[in-house]
Amino acid sequence: MKKILLFTAATMAALVSCSKTQVQDLNEPQEISFRAITSVQTKAEHPAATLDQSVAMGVAAYFTGGEEYFAQTKFVHKRENAWGGETVQFWPQTGTLDFYMYAPFDQNIKVSKDKVTSEANLVESTTDLLYGYVLKQGRTQRYIRTILKHAGARVCFTGKKTGDADIKITSIQLSKFPDKGTVVIEPTTNKVTWSAQTITGDVTFTPTNGVTLTANTTRIQDKTGSEGILVIPHTLTNDTKIMVKYSIGGKDVPTPAIFELTGTTWEAGKNYTYNLNFTTDEILFEPAVDKWEFDAAKDLNPVI
């Protein structure tokens, strides 16, 4: 018996439409890529930032609860907000992966399972060392969103004055604090341990053309537009000071204002803001004229 298949025009159109649909082959290799942002902030004036495109990451991957999938690999910016392996890394066909990472990439820093370490190599405080992790991530065609946290600390400054004098801050110097150290990070617990800290000198923060203070709090930036100084987390000693050079009425004051930092601990991932408050009192005198000291009267006789 012959079977006759009848198709309406609408059915034919549907078939044509379906024939143009492209089906993704799930066995096709998919590159592993990340979208990295720095730590999410809670205040709107300090939003999270996308990792600078010039910064590479060091990434290691492990099968969840199992063996290594790939050792430390350099991931670089490739397109839009995506970072991929300099040597391309592809997803396994099955299973989920745990990723551990840091930035900026440095051959002297090693990343492995839940550990980032500089070993015996000193990390400069000027390096904004970041770290992060992603657990139980399955294969995806999308970028893996990862949040990188700061392993160091940052010190920022604001200033204001009380009084009528024209005060301008010309430089801020941090004295006697460690600017290098070794570090061990356990990403999943956010445990950051700095040690072998060294003090090699002072760090100067120089505002562009100086900052003129007002009665309102003014945020101070340096010549590069940075709002602070990156520092090694540690407990401050009595020797740690902020020394501020300034001028009054356009004339430089030769002796800096000194602000002591005692008993403070700078912790990893925290931003510390110090308000530099200047009280300007006019120099006034209350002159009093001392009494005369009377000498004994002397007799004078005319000379004839």
Tab-separated table of C-alpha atoms in Angstrom, residues 57-248:
chain	number	residue	atom	x	y	z
A	57	MET	CA	47.228	35.888	34.885
A	58	GLY	CA	48.852	32.701	36.120
A	59	VAL	CA	46.262	29.872	36.193
A	60	ALA	CA	46.357	26.239	37.301
A	61	ALA	CA	43.472	23.751	36.934
A	62	TYR	CA	42.560	20.522	38.701
A	63	PHE	CA	39.749	18.051	38.271
A	64	THR	CA	37.375	18.653	41.173
A	65	GLY	CA	38.608	16.494	44.028
A	66	GLY	CA	41.244	14.946	41.791
A	67	GLU	CA	44.432	15.303	39.819
A	68	GLU	CA	45.989	18.199	37.950
A	69	TYR	CA	44.477	19.097	34.574
A	70	PHE	CA	47.074	21.697	33.639
A	71	ALA	CA	49.906	23.303	35.608
A	72	GLN	CA	50.567	27.045	35.866
A	73	THR	CA	49.764	28.596	32.500
A	74	LYS	CA	49.940	32.200	31.392
A	75	PHE	CA	46.500	33.589	30.485
A	76	VAL	CA	46.467	36.814	28.443
A	77	HIS	CA	43.774	39.210	27.236
A	78	LYS	CA	42.361	37.976	23.933
A	79	ARG	CA	39.104	39.735	23.159
A	80	GLU	CA	36.486	41.881	24.837
A	81	ASN	CA	36.768	41.009	28.537
A	82	ALA	CA	38.172	37.528	27.964
A	83	TRP	CA	41.502	36.104	29.101
A	84	GLY	CA	42.635	32.837	27.512
A	85	GLY	CA	45.713	30.650	27.665
A	86	GLU	CA	48.793	31.898	25.828
A	87	THR	CA	49.011	28.201	25.048
A	88	VAL	CA	45.335	27.506	24.418
A	89	GLN	CA	43.669	25.338	27.058
A	90	PHE	CA	40.519	23.373	26.177
A	91	TRP	CA	37.742	21.945	28.319
A	92	PRO	CA	37.770	18.204	29.077
A	93	GLN	CA	34.838	16.279	27.644
A	94	THR	CA	33.537	15.345	31.083
A	95	GLY	CA	33.936	16.398	34.695
A	96	THR	CA	34.273	19.738	36.445
A	97	LEU	CA	37.410	21.768	37.116
A	98	ASP	CA	38.758	23.799	40.020
A	99	PHE	CA	40.828	26.843	38.999
A	100	TYR	CA	43.362	28.795	41.058
A	101	MET	CA	44.911	31.994	39.752
A	102	TYR	CA	46.855	35.167	40.424
A	103	ALA	CA	47.880	38.340	38.587
A	104	PRO	CA	50.068	39.848	37.321
A	105	PHE	CA	51.848	36.824	35.887
A	106	ASP	CA	55.385	36.362	37.223
A	107	GLN	CA	57.722	33.412	36.718
A	108	ASN	CA	58.842	33.830	40.348
A	109	ILE	CA	55.312	33.285	41.657
A	110	LYS	CA	53.821	29.795	41.582
A	111	VAL	CA	50.181	28.741	41.651
A	112	SER	CA	49.019	25.235	42.462
A	113	LYS	CA	46.059	23.620	44.194
A	114	ASP	CA	44.684	26.256	46.616
A	115	LYS	CA	48.089	27.906	46.926
A	116	VAL	CA	49.842	30.946	45.481
A	117	THR	CA	53.386	31.542	46.699
A	118	SER	CA	56.378	33.683	45.863
A	119	GLU	CA	58.543	31.099	47.685
A	120	ALA	CA	61.831	32.851	48.570
A	121	ASN	CA	61.352	35.604	46.001
A	122	LEU	CA	60.532	39.090	47.287
A	123	VAL	CA	57.420	40.815	45.979
A	124	GLU	CA	57.533	44.613	45.693
A	125	SER	CA	54.811	46.570	47.470
A	126	THR	CA	54.330	48.456	44.201
A	127	THR	CA	52.944	45.228	42.673
A	128	ASP	CA	49.173	45.005	43.099
A	129	LEU	CA	49.194	41.237	43.596
A	130	LEU	CA	45.746	39.688	42.990
A	131	TYR	CA	44.446	36.169	43.537
A	132	GLY	CA	41.267	34.180	42.987
A	133	TYR	CA	39.663	30.798	42.425
A	134	VAL	CA	36.677	29.122	40.759
A	135	LEU	CA	35.465	25.723	41.973
A	136	LYS	CA	33.405	22.970	40.325
A	137	GLN	CA	33.180	24.737	36.983
A	138	GLY	CA	31.675	22.674	34.183
A	139	ARG	CA	32.323	23.070	30.486
A	140	THR	CA	30.885	26.270	29.070
A	141	GLN	CA	31.048	28.312	25.897
A	142	ARG	CA	30.904	31.500	27.983
A	143	TYR	CA	33.703	33.276	29.807
A	144	ILE	CA	34.202	32.192	33.417
A	145	ARG	CA	33.550	35.187	35.642
A	146	THR	CA	36.122	35.340	38.409
A	147	ILE	CA	36.731	37.895	41.151
A	148	LEU	CA	40.344	38.682	42.003
A	149	LYS	CA	41.143	39.897	45.505
A	150	HIS	CA	44.036	42.109	46.610
A	151	ALA	CA	46.869	40.408	48.506
A	152	GLY	CA	48.370	43.728	49.547
A	153	ALA	CA	46.931	46.797	51.248
A	154	ARG	CA	46.549	50.398	50.112
A	155	VAL	CA	46.959	53.688	51.966
A	156	CYS	CA	45.052	56.752	50.744
A	157	PHE	CA	44.960	60.339	51.934
A	158	THR	CA	42.458	63.140	52.275
A	159	GLY	CA	43.045	66.584	53.702
A	160	LYS	CA	41.220	69.605	55.067
A	161	LYS	CA	41.984	72.715	57.065
A	162	THR	CA	40.497	74.841	59.806
A	163	GLY	CA	41.225	78.544	59.531
A	164	ASP	CA	41.807	81.148	56.850
A	165	ALA	CA	45.399	80.477	55.805
A	166	ASP	CA	46.198	79.283	52.286
A	167	ILE	CA	47.645	75.772	52.827
A	168	LYS	CA	48.907	73.530	50.048
A	169	ILE	CA	50.215	69.972	50.455
A	170	THR	CA	53.202	69.404	48.159
A	171	SER	CA	54.256	65.844	49.084
A	172	ILE	CA	53.415	62.976	51.426
A	173	GLN	CA	56.064	60.521	52.532
A	174	LEU	CA	55.623	57.158	54.241
A	175	SER	CA	58.667	56.463	56.406
A	176	LYS	CA	59.980	53.236	57.914
A	177	PHE	CA	57.632	50.608	56.540
A	178	PRO	CA	58.343	47.359	54.663
A	179	ASP	CA	58.137	47.665	50.908
A	180	LYS	CA	59.099	44.081	50.010
A	181	GLY	CA	58.168	40.650	51.306
A	182	THR	CA	57.480	37.009	50.514
A	183	VAL	CA	53.890	35.811	50.419
A	184	VAL	CA	51.844	32.616	50.696
A	185	ILE	CA	48.149	32.732	49.763
A	186	GLU	CA	45.418	30.153	50.307
A	187	PRO	CA	42.750	31.463	47.901
A	188	THR	CA	39.697	29.517	49.107
A	189	THR	CA	40.078	30.761	52.697
A	190	ASN	CA	41.445	34.214	51.774
A	191	LYS	CA	44.423	33.556	54.031
A	192	VAL	CA	47.330	35.806	53.046
A	193	THR	CA	50.616	35.510	54.942
A	194	TRP	CA	53.440	37.983	54.349
A	195	SER	CA	56.911	37.369	55.770
A	196	ALA	CA	60.618	38.129	55.208
A	197	GLN	CA	59.706	41.803	55.050
A	198	THR	CA	62.428	44.325	54.290
A	199	ILE	CA	62.653	48.070	54.759
A	200	THR	CA	64.666	49.689	51.983
A	201	GLY	CA	63.610	53.304	52.220
A	202	ASP	CA	60.775	55.787	52.155
A	203	VAL	CA	57.994	56.135	49.612
A	204	THR	CA	56.889	59.583	48.470
A	205	PHE	CA	53.400	60.384	47.207
A	206	THR	CA	53.512	63.607	45.178
A	207	PRO	CA	50.258	65.371	44.216
A	208	THR	CA	50.191	67.135	40.855
A	209	ASN	CA	50.923	70.841	41.444
A	210	GLY	CA	50.130	70.323	45.110
A	211	VAL	CA	46.708	70.135	46.738
A	212	THR	CA	45.163	73.279	48.174
A	213	LEU	CA	43.177	72.467	51.285
A	214	THR	CA	39.730	73.809	52.061
A	215	ALA	CA	37.269	73.404	54.911
A	216	ASN	CA	35.858	70.414	53.028
A	217	THR	CA	37.604	67.045	52.851
A	218	THR	CA	39.660	66.765	49.658
A	219	ARG	CA	40.821	63.435	48.216
A	220	ILE	CA	44.500	63.589	47.312
A	221	GLN	CA	45.824	62.016	44.098
A	222	ASP	CA	49.397	61.777	42.864
A	223	LYS	CA	50.817	62.752	39.480
A	224	THR	CA	49.688	59.469	37.874
A	225	GLY	CA	46.112	59.857	39.087
A	226	SER	CA	46.536	57.174	41.735
A	227	GLU	CA	44.667	57.747	44.980
A	228	GLY	CA	47.045	55.824	47.214
A	229	ILE	CA	50.221	53.912	47.975
A	230	LEU	CA	50.356	50.112	47.797
A	231	VAL	CA	51.849	48.668	50.990
A	232	ILE	CA	52.812	45.298	52.458
A	233	PRO	CA	50.277	44.195	55.115
A	234	HIS	CA	51.867	44.244	58.571
A	235	THR	CA	51.591	45.707	62.080
A	236	LEU	CA	53.053	49.188	62.241
A	237	THR	CA	55.803	50.119	64.675
A	238	ASN	CA	56.491	53.411	66.425
A	239	ASP	CA	58.937	54.284	63.644
A	240	THR	CA	56.241	54.348	60.951
A	241	LYS	CA	55.292	57.940	60.195
A	242	ILE	CA	53.553	60.065	57.606
A	243	MET	CA	55.589	63.178	56.835
A	244	VAL	CA	53.790	65.922	54.943
A	245	LYS	CA	55.500	68.815	53.217
A	246	TYR	CA	53.327	71.876	52.785
A	247	SER	CA	53.281	75.609	52.190
A	248	ILE	CA	51.454	78.450	53.887
